[in-house]
């Protein structure tokens, strides 16, 4: 069923025809991360698509994936474009290499999942937390609840993981 | 540099030197044009026709690109009394310019028309801003956009900054090296009377300007402007009847995508961009290599897009782009000047077309700078590149234009002096 909701003052919508995204966010709403696993070649993919980017098969099975990985790159936004984000600057956009399927199908590949840096309860991270994260930081997935049937996956620092001594940060 | 002696210029497969750009035109680069995109487009097209020494009735093909922010070919043709045998308006961005030149060559080769105009008209400051502010930013976030915009990841700068951040991490590229792109382009713009930003800025100025999204400072970003730009493609044998020395098209490549959609950076090294794939087609088609190119025109939506393109098209080794863009090579008077008009960073933002216009004029040896005009109507270039002076590069024979949209999509073109 179609979803219409508001997140940080931003209108979000998924229509009835968009079955892949409806399914993806249904799992997120249960704070459970799922990706499509190709029934033909067995590779996971992100974000949801209607066919396998590696072998073109249309058939896939939603599969639970552990939301853990390391920051591959990031941007620290000081000038927000979305009006909703102006109150939250500076905020971090993270590109995270999931541990699942890293290095497959080639050495340069990973499932790279986007998200903001957030607190463990899914709120956008405060400035002191923003300044502590860089390339290499180990993160785990958390969720920002938006509405029934819709939560947005986010990333927070993985307190239990061994962290790099000094994650790579843009020189200030 | 002259072409290598053993270059085969007869290969029909690649149409090498069979087509030429014979006319270029633009409107003023402004913020607040007070005109419709239809008016801007028709002025730019009219100027290009005039520049070529042609009449509107000589044009029978028209192509344009836009992002839901502009007028269409039939409107411009109607306003100028042009009867089109072929036209196409595509949804596109910075990787469209050179790709549409290839399309123009194709439709002429197919016999569908004889002479094609390509234009881009945009009120990129006063109406729809590519940077994303205004109505475009306030629209509902739906479907696949939930994997981007819902995170405040939307403008081109926000999307591309991750590739640059990773490049710095992997190769030790510094903010100062990349800021040199803006400083050098501003030197060029200072010798371009029509540039929107003519004042010179330093690397320090760039690094002191406020952050937009790290690693991008305000002065790492291009100048959004209102303008129309146009160029004319026809067969090289017809170019003889035109007013100026033609810019012969050596080779074109368009839409060179990474194997997967990479807006989400799902494939390969994220700081490897379209040029890495485009060069495999571009250089063999053109019959020359980067070392043969006298001037480049990079898509400088941001300082670092110039660096990534020059690196991936092979003007330097991967990882050495920071050094290449800051060591003086790209400067007027340097080994291979880049964006001699000031480009998007300084002349004005017109989604890729202005750097092609500039290279066409460079190949004619008739850049519109402040040098005196002689009795033959051509400028008497001094090659004195001090502020307010010349910006004509001496003895230009071969140029390369490198277009770009998303990190995985690009188009490029090599031209030579006819
Ligand atoms: Zn597959």
XYZ file of N, CA and C in Angstrom, chain A residues 5-162:
474
model
N 4.222 10.285 4.102
C 4.624 10.631 5.465
C 5.474 11.893 5.442
N 5.789 12.375 6.630
C 6.644 13.556 6.737
C 7.820 13.237 7.642
N 9.041 13.588 7.160
C 10.260 13.330 7.932
C 11.064 14.625 7.977
N 11.365 15.128 9.164
C 12.081 16.403 9.336
C 11.402 17.520 8.538
N 10.093 17.458 8.402
C 9.373 18.488 7.652
C 9.359 18.260 6.153
N 9.977 17.142 5.719
C 10.072 16.818 4.294
C 8.967 15.832 3.925
N 8.158 16.104 2.884
C 7.182 15.098 2.467
C 7.855 13.919 1.750
N 7.563 12.704 2.219
C 8.094 11.485 1.607
C 6.930 10.676 1.048
N 7.115 10.021 -0.091
C 6.032 9.202 -0.634
C 6.575 8.007 -1.420
N 5.863 6.897 -1.308
C 6.147 5.711 -2.139
C 4.806 5.269 -2.708
N 4.703 5.155 -4.030
C 3.405 4.796 -4.601
C 3.232 3.278 -4.724
N 2.005 2.881 -5.016
C 1.637 1.456 -5.046
C 2.444 0.637 -6.047
N 2.870 1.273 -7.136
C 3.579 0.522 -8.185
C 5.015 0.202 -7.798
N 5.537 0.938 -6.814
C 6.951 0.817 -6.462
C 7.128 -0.317 -5.453
N 6.920 -1.537 -5.920
C 6.880 -2.680 -5.001
C 8.230 -2.953 -4.341
N 9.324 -2.665 -5.052
C 10.639 -2.926 -4.459
C 10.900 -2.014 -3.259
N 10.632 -0.717 -3.448
C 10.872 0.190 -2.323
C 9.891 -0.036 -1.180
N 8.649 -0.381 -1.493
C 7.683 -0.680 -0.426
C 8.179 -1.841 0.424
N 8.723 -2.861 -0.232
C 9.213 -4.034 0.489
C 10.459 -3.685 1.316
N 11.357 -2.938 0.685
C 12.597 -2.537 1.376
C 12.281 -1.783 2.672
N 11.386 -0.769 2.547
C 11.111 0.056 3.728
C 10.206 -0.655 4.737
N 9.449 -1.655 4.287
C 8.646 -2.455 5.219
C 9.577 -3.160 6.219
N 10.665 -3.723 5.700
C 11.634 -4.378 6.596
C 12.308 -3.352 7.498
N 12.644 -2.192 6.922
C 13.280 -1.137 7.740
C 12.355 -0.717 8.882
N 11.045 -0.667 8.598
C 10.087 -0.257 9.637
C 10.141 -1.206 10.822
N 10.492 -2.467 10.573
C 10.640 -3.445 11.652
C 12.076 -3.438 12.204
N 12.857 -2.418 11.838
C 14.263 -2.275 12.249
C 15.065 -3.530 11.897
N 14.826 -3.992 10.685
C 15.460 -5.206 10.202
C 15.895 -4.898 8.774
N 17.208 -5.006 8.503
C 17.713 -4.610 7.189
C 17.687 -5.792 6.233
N 16.998 -5.616 5.111
C 16.913 -6.670 4.098
C 17.333 -6.124 2.740
N 18.040 -6.964 1.970
C 18.361 -6.626 0.584
C 17.910 -7.773 -0.310
N 17.804 -7.477 -1.598
C 17.453 -8.532 -2.548
C 18.690 -9.391 -2.833
N 18.503 -10.708 -2.735
C 19.561 -11.624 -3.165
C 19.108 -12.251 -4.477
N 19.956 -12.126 -5.507
C 19.598 -12.639 -6.829
C 19.427 -14.161 -6.791
N 18.313 -14.637 -7.294
C 18.059 -16.085 -7.302
C 18.963 -16.813 -8.300
N 19.510 -16.070 -9.222
C 20.328 -16.704 -10.251
C 21.810 -16.716 -9.884
N 22.399 -15.547 -9.569
C 23.847 -15.492 -9.305
C 24.173 -15.402 -7.819
N 23.157 -15.145 -6.995
C 23.376 -15.167 -5.557
C 23.926 -13.884 -4.963
N 24.127 -12.847 -5.775
C 24.698 -11.602 -5.247
C 23.606 -10.693 -4.684
N 23.952 -10.016 -3.575
C 23.072 -8.997 -2.994
C 23.235 -7.704 -3.763
N 22.220 -6.833 -3.672
C 22.338 -5.527 -4.319
C 21.675 -4.445 -3.496
N 22.170 -3.215 -3.696
C 21.615 -2.037 -3.030
C 21.804 -0.868 -3.964
N 20.841 0.062 -4.101
C 19.486 0.012 -3.537
C 18.605 -0.967 -4.302
N 17.316 -1.098 -3.932
C 16.454 -2.073 -4.604
C 16.357 -1.791 -6.106
N 16.352 -2.849 -6.887
C 16.173 -2.712 -8.340
C 15.259 -3.832 -8.834
N 14.808 -3.699 -10.081
C 13.879 -4.691 -10.637
C 14.592 -5.869 -11.283
N 15.908 -5.759 -11.446
C 16.663 -6.877 -12.011
C 18.075 -6.837 -11.457
N 18.788 -7.930 -11.619
C 20.140 -8.026 -11.062
C 21.140 -7.275 -11.941
N 21.841 -6.302 -11.363
C 22.824 -5.553 -12.161
C 23.999 -6.410 -12.614
N 24.154 -7.580 -12.026
C 25.305 -8.419 -12.382
C 24.941 -9.468 -13.416
N 23.674 -9.991 -13.387
C 23.335 -11.065 -14.325
C 21.984 -10.851 -15.002
N 21.279 -9.759 -14.693
C 20.030 -9.373 -15.356
C 18.825 -10.228 -14.975
N 18.998 -11.153 -14.061
C 17.845 -11.975 -13.669
C 16.793 -11.118 -12.955
N 15.506 -11.318 -13.265
C 14.467 -10.553 -12.578
C 14.092 -11.149 -11.224
N 14.563 -12.350 -10.931
C 14.109 -13.040 -9.711
C 15.075 -12.828 -8.552
N 14.501 -12.491 -7.385
C 15.335 -12.300 -6.201
C 14.530 -12.629 -4.954
N 15.259 -12.783 -3.854
C 14.613 -13.106 -2.567
C 15.119 -12.124 -1.521
N 14.180 -11.481 -0.805
C 14.582 -10.557 0.251
C 15.266 -11.333 1.357
N 16.471 -10.843 1.707
C 17.334 -11.593 2.616
C 17.835 -10.667 3.725
N 17.814 -11.156 4.960
C 18.298 -10.349 6.078
C 19.812 -10.150 5.952
N 20.265 -8.904 6.131
C 21.686 -8.579 6.008
C 22.100 -7.822 7.270
N 23.265 -8.181 7.811
C 23.726 -7.484 9.018
C 24.203 -6.074 8.663
N 23.666 -5.080 9.358
C 23.996 -3.687 9.066
C 25.267 -3.244 9.760
N 26.399 -3.801 9.336
C 27.689 -3.395 9.921
C 28.703 -3.156 8.815
N 29.553 -2.175 9.039
C 30.567 -1.912 8.027
C 31.474 -0.766 8.429
N 32.208 -0.269 7.447
C 33.166 0.813 7.688
C 32.894 1.961 6.715
N 33.140 3.184 7.171
C 32.916 4.355 6.332
C 33.908 4.350 5.164
N 33.379 4.362 3.952
C 34.212 4.370 2.740
C 34.529 5.801 2.324
N 33.541 6.676 2.442
C 33.765 8.098 2.209
C 32.627 8.876 2.853
N 32.793 10.195 2.894
C 31.755 10.996 3.543
C 31.775 12.412 3.007
N 30.690 13.136 3.255
C 30.662 14.568 3.014
C 30.065 15.216 4.244
N 30.637 16.362 4.628
C 30.127 17.096 5.787
C 29.416 18.336 5.248
N 28.102 18.343 5.326
C 27.314 19.394 4.685
C 27.137 20.588 5.625
N 27.595 21.743 5.132
C 27.454 22.985 5.907
C 26.352 23.871 5.349
N 26.086 23.742 4.045
C 25.056 24.545 3.397
C 23.985 23.580 2.916
N 22.876 23.504 3.642
C 21.822 22.542 3.289
C 21.030 23.043 2.093
N 20.651 22.110 1.218
C 19.776 22.442 0.099
C 18.332 22.212 0.520
N 18.064 21.028 1.074
C 16.727 20.737 1.584
C 16.437 21.667 2.762
N 15.337 22.422 2.678
C 15.001 23.309 3.806
C 14.972 22.556 5.130
N 14.525 21.280 5.073
C 14.379 20.490 6.291
C 15.706 20.301 7.021
N 16.822 20.332 6.291
C 18.108 20.021 6.908
C 18.854 21.237 7.437
N 18.333 22.439 7.155
C 19.067 23.647 7.553
C 19.327 23.683 9.060
N 18.355 23.211 9.825
C 18.501 23.255 11.288
C 19.511 22.228 11.794
N 19.959 21.317 10.939
C 20.813 20.208 11.394
C 22.251 20.310 10.905
N 22.631 21.408 10.253
C 24.001 21.530 9.748
C 24.976 21.795 10.898
N 26.241 21.322 10.817
C 26.705 20.438 9.750
C 26.267 18.998 10.009
N 25.855 18.334 8.942
C 25.495 16.920 9.092
C 26.373 16.079 8.165
N 26.505 14.817 8.497
C 27.364 13.931 7.712
C 26.529 13.029 6.808
N 26.948 12.933 5.536
C 26.430 11.908 4.632
C 27.522 10.851 4.537
N 27.179 9.639 4.905
C 28.162 8.561 4.928
C 27.908 7.568 3.803
N 28.995 7.065 3.227
C 28.920 5.954 2.282
C 29.640 4.815 2.980
N 28.882 3.775 3.334
C 29.417 2.705 4.171
C 29.571 1.416 3.364
N 30.752 0.840 3.405
C 30.979 -0.491 2.825
C 30.479 -1.530 3.823
N 29.420 -2.251 3.454
C 28.951 -3.329 4.326
C 29.998 -4.436 4.384
N 30.108 -5.070 5.546
C 30.994 -6.240 5.649
C 30.478 -7.358 4.747
N 29.141 -7.464 4.669
C 28.547 -8.493 3.812
C 28.961 -8.234 2.366
N 29.496 -9.222 1.732
C 29.822 -9.203 0.298
C 30.927 -8.217 -0.081
N 31.742 -7.743 0.885
C 32.839 -6.843 0.528
C 33.876 -7.610 -0.295
N 34.320 -6.981 -1.396
C 35.305 -7.626 -2.263
C 34.699 -8.560 -3.297
N 33.371 -8.582 -3.407
C 32.705 -9.402 -4.420
C 31.768 -8.527 -5.232
N 31.603 -8.763 -6.532
C 32.243 -9.800 -7.350
C 33.657 -9.446 -7.786
N 34.134 -8.211 -7.552
C 35.538 -7.918 -7.818
C 36.144 -7.315 -6.560
N 37.453 -7.230 -6.547
C 38.155 -6.715 -5.364
C 37.749 -5.287 -5.031
N 37.296 -4.532 -6.038
C 36.927 -3.131 -5.803
C 35.467 -2.953 -5.402
N 34.728 -4.055 -5.274
C 33.291 -3.923 -5.017
C 32.963 -4.018 -3.535
N 31.839 -3.403 -3.209
C 31.223 -3.585 -1.903
C 29.783 -3.120 -2.037
N 28.923 -3.572 -1.127
C 27.592 -2.982 -1.028
C 27.787 -1.675 -0.295
N 27.596 -0.569 -0.988
C 27.849 0.738 -0.380
C 26.512 1.382 -0.059
N 26.244 1.501 1.224
C 24.928 1.950 1.683
C 25.040 3.354 2.263
N 24.171 4.228 1.765
C 24.194 5.639 2.159
C 23.430 5.834 3.466
N 23.748 6.871 4.192
C 22.985 7.237 5.379
C 23.614 8.441 6.041
N 22.897 9.005 6.980
C 23.472 10.076 7.797
C 24.122 9.463 9.033
N 25.049 10.201 9.626
C 25.522 9.816 10.952
C 24.420 10.175 11.934
N 24.052 9.213 12.782
C 22.932 9.407 13.706
C 23.316 8.920 15.084
N 22.513 9.300 16.071
C 22.676 8.761 17.423
C 22.061 7.358 17.436
N 22.336 6.571 18.496
C 21.777 5.207 18.512
C 20.258 5.171 18.390
N 19.575 6.240 18.777
C 18.116 6.233 18.639
C 17.647 6.898 17.338
N 18.568 7.069 16.387
C 18.155 7.474 15.042
C 17.988 8.965 14.811
N 18.463 9.789 15.764
C 18.409 11.250 15.560
C 19.691 11.698 14.855
N 19.604 12.737 14.007
C 20.803 13.229 13.327
C 21.857 13.619 14.353
N 23.111 13.256 14.078
C 24.182 13.377 15.064
C 24.467 14.832 15.435
N 24.793 15.089 16.715
C 25.199 16.437 17.131
C 26.615 16.741 16.638
N 26.995 18.039 16.608
C 28.280 18.456 16.020
C 29.509 17.731 16.572
N 29.556 17.468 17.884
C 30.768 16.824 18.422
C 30.898 15.384 17.906
N 29.778 14.735 17.663
C 29.821 13.384 17.103
C 30.230 13.440 15.630
N 29.729 14.453 14.919
C 30.087 14.648 13.504
C 31.596 14.766 13.356
N 32.227 15.473 14.286
C 33.672 15.724 14.185
C 34.519 14.508 14.530
N 33.906 13.447 15.049
C 34.686 12.288 15.489
C 34.762 11.181 14.445
N 34.002 11.316 13.360
C 33.881 10.217 12.397
C 34.626 10.544 11.106
N 35.285 9.551 10.532
C 35.972 9.753 9.254
C 36.024 8.450 8.476
N 36.814 8.459 7.399
C 36.967 7.243 6.593
C 37.627 6.172 7.462
N 37.027 5.012 7.494
C 37.548 3.905 8.305
C 36.765 3.660 9.576
N 35.989 4.647 10.040
C 35.209 4.464 11.267
C 34.252 3.280 11.114
N 34.231 2.417 12.122
C 33.298 1.273 12.112
C 31.919 1.761 12.587
N 30.916 1.429 11.818
C 29.552 1.888 12.130
C 28.570 0.713 12.105
N 27.435 0.922 12.760
C 26.349 -0.065 12.705
C 25.064 0.647 12.335
N 24.144 -0.101 11.764
C 22.909 0.505 11.282
C 21.915 0.729 12.407
N 21.300 1.915 12.380
C 20.161 2.203 13.264
C 19.058 2.751 12.362
N 17.905 3.034 12.936
C 16.783 3.468 12.099
C 16.142 4.740 12.646
N 15.748 5.627 11.721
C 14.951 6.801 12.073
C 13.499 6.473 11.730
N 12.662 6.352 12.778
C 11.246 6.052 12.546
C 10.539 7.265 11.975
N 9.776 7.036 10.911
C 9.091 8.130 10.233
C 7.577 8.004 10.415
N 7.030 6.836 10.108
C 5.586 6.615 10.151
C 5.370 5.108 10.171
N 4.149 4.657 10.473
C 3.899 3.217 10.385
C 4.281 2.710 8.989
N 5.112 1.687 8.941
C 5.524 1.127 7.652
C 6.717 1.824 7.033
N 7.277 2.835 7.707
C 8.405 3.555 7.105
C 9.421 3.986 8.161
N 10.648 3.476 8.009
C 11.781 3.957 8.804
C 12.966 4.062 7.863
N 13.851 5.021 8.154
C 14.985 5.293 7.278
C 16.236 4.712 7.920
N 16.975 3.847 7.201
C 18.217 3.327 7.781
C 19.277 4.421 7.918
N 19.956 4.422 9.049
C 21.000 5.397 9.341
C 22.203 4.672 9.935
N 23.266 5.447 10.212
C 24.485 4.845 10.738
C 24.893 5.520 12.039
N 25.321 4.709 12.997
C 25.883 5.268 14.215
C 27.204 4.569 14.501
N 28.038 5.204 15.336
C 29.341 4.610 15.662
C 29.118 3.273 16.358
N 29.833 2.250 15.922
C 29.701 0.917 16.517
C 30.556 0.872 17.782
N 29.890 1.027 18.956
C 30.620 1.137 20.223
C 31.412 -0.127 20.535
N 30.944 -1.274 20.046
C 31.593 -2.540 20.414
C 32.743 -2.913 19.463
N 32.828 -2.226 18.332
C 33.839 -2.610 17.339
C 35.191 -1.977 17.673
N 36.267 -2.613 17.201
C 37.604 -2.023 17.320
C 37.699 -0.897 16.294
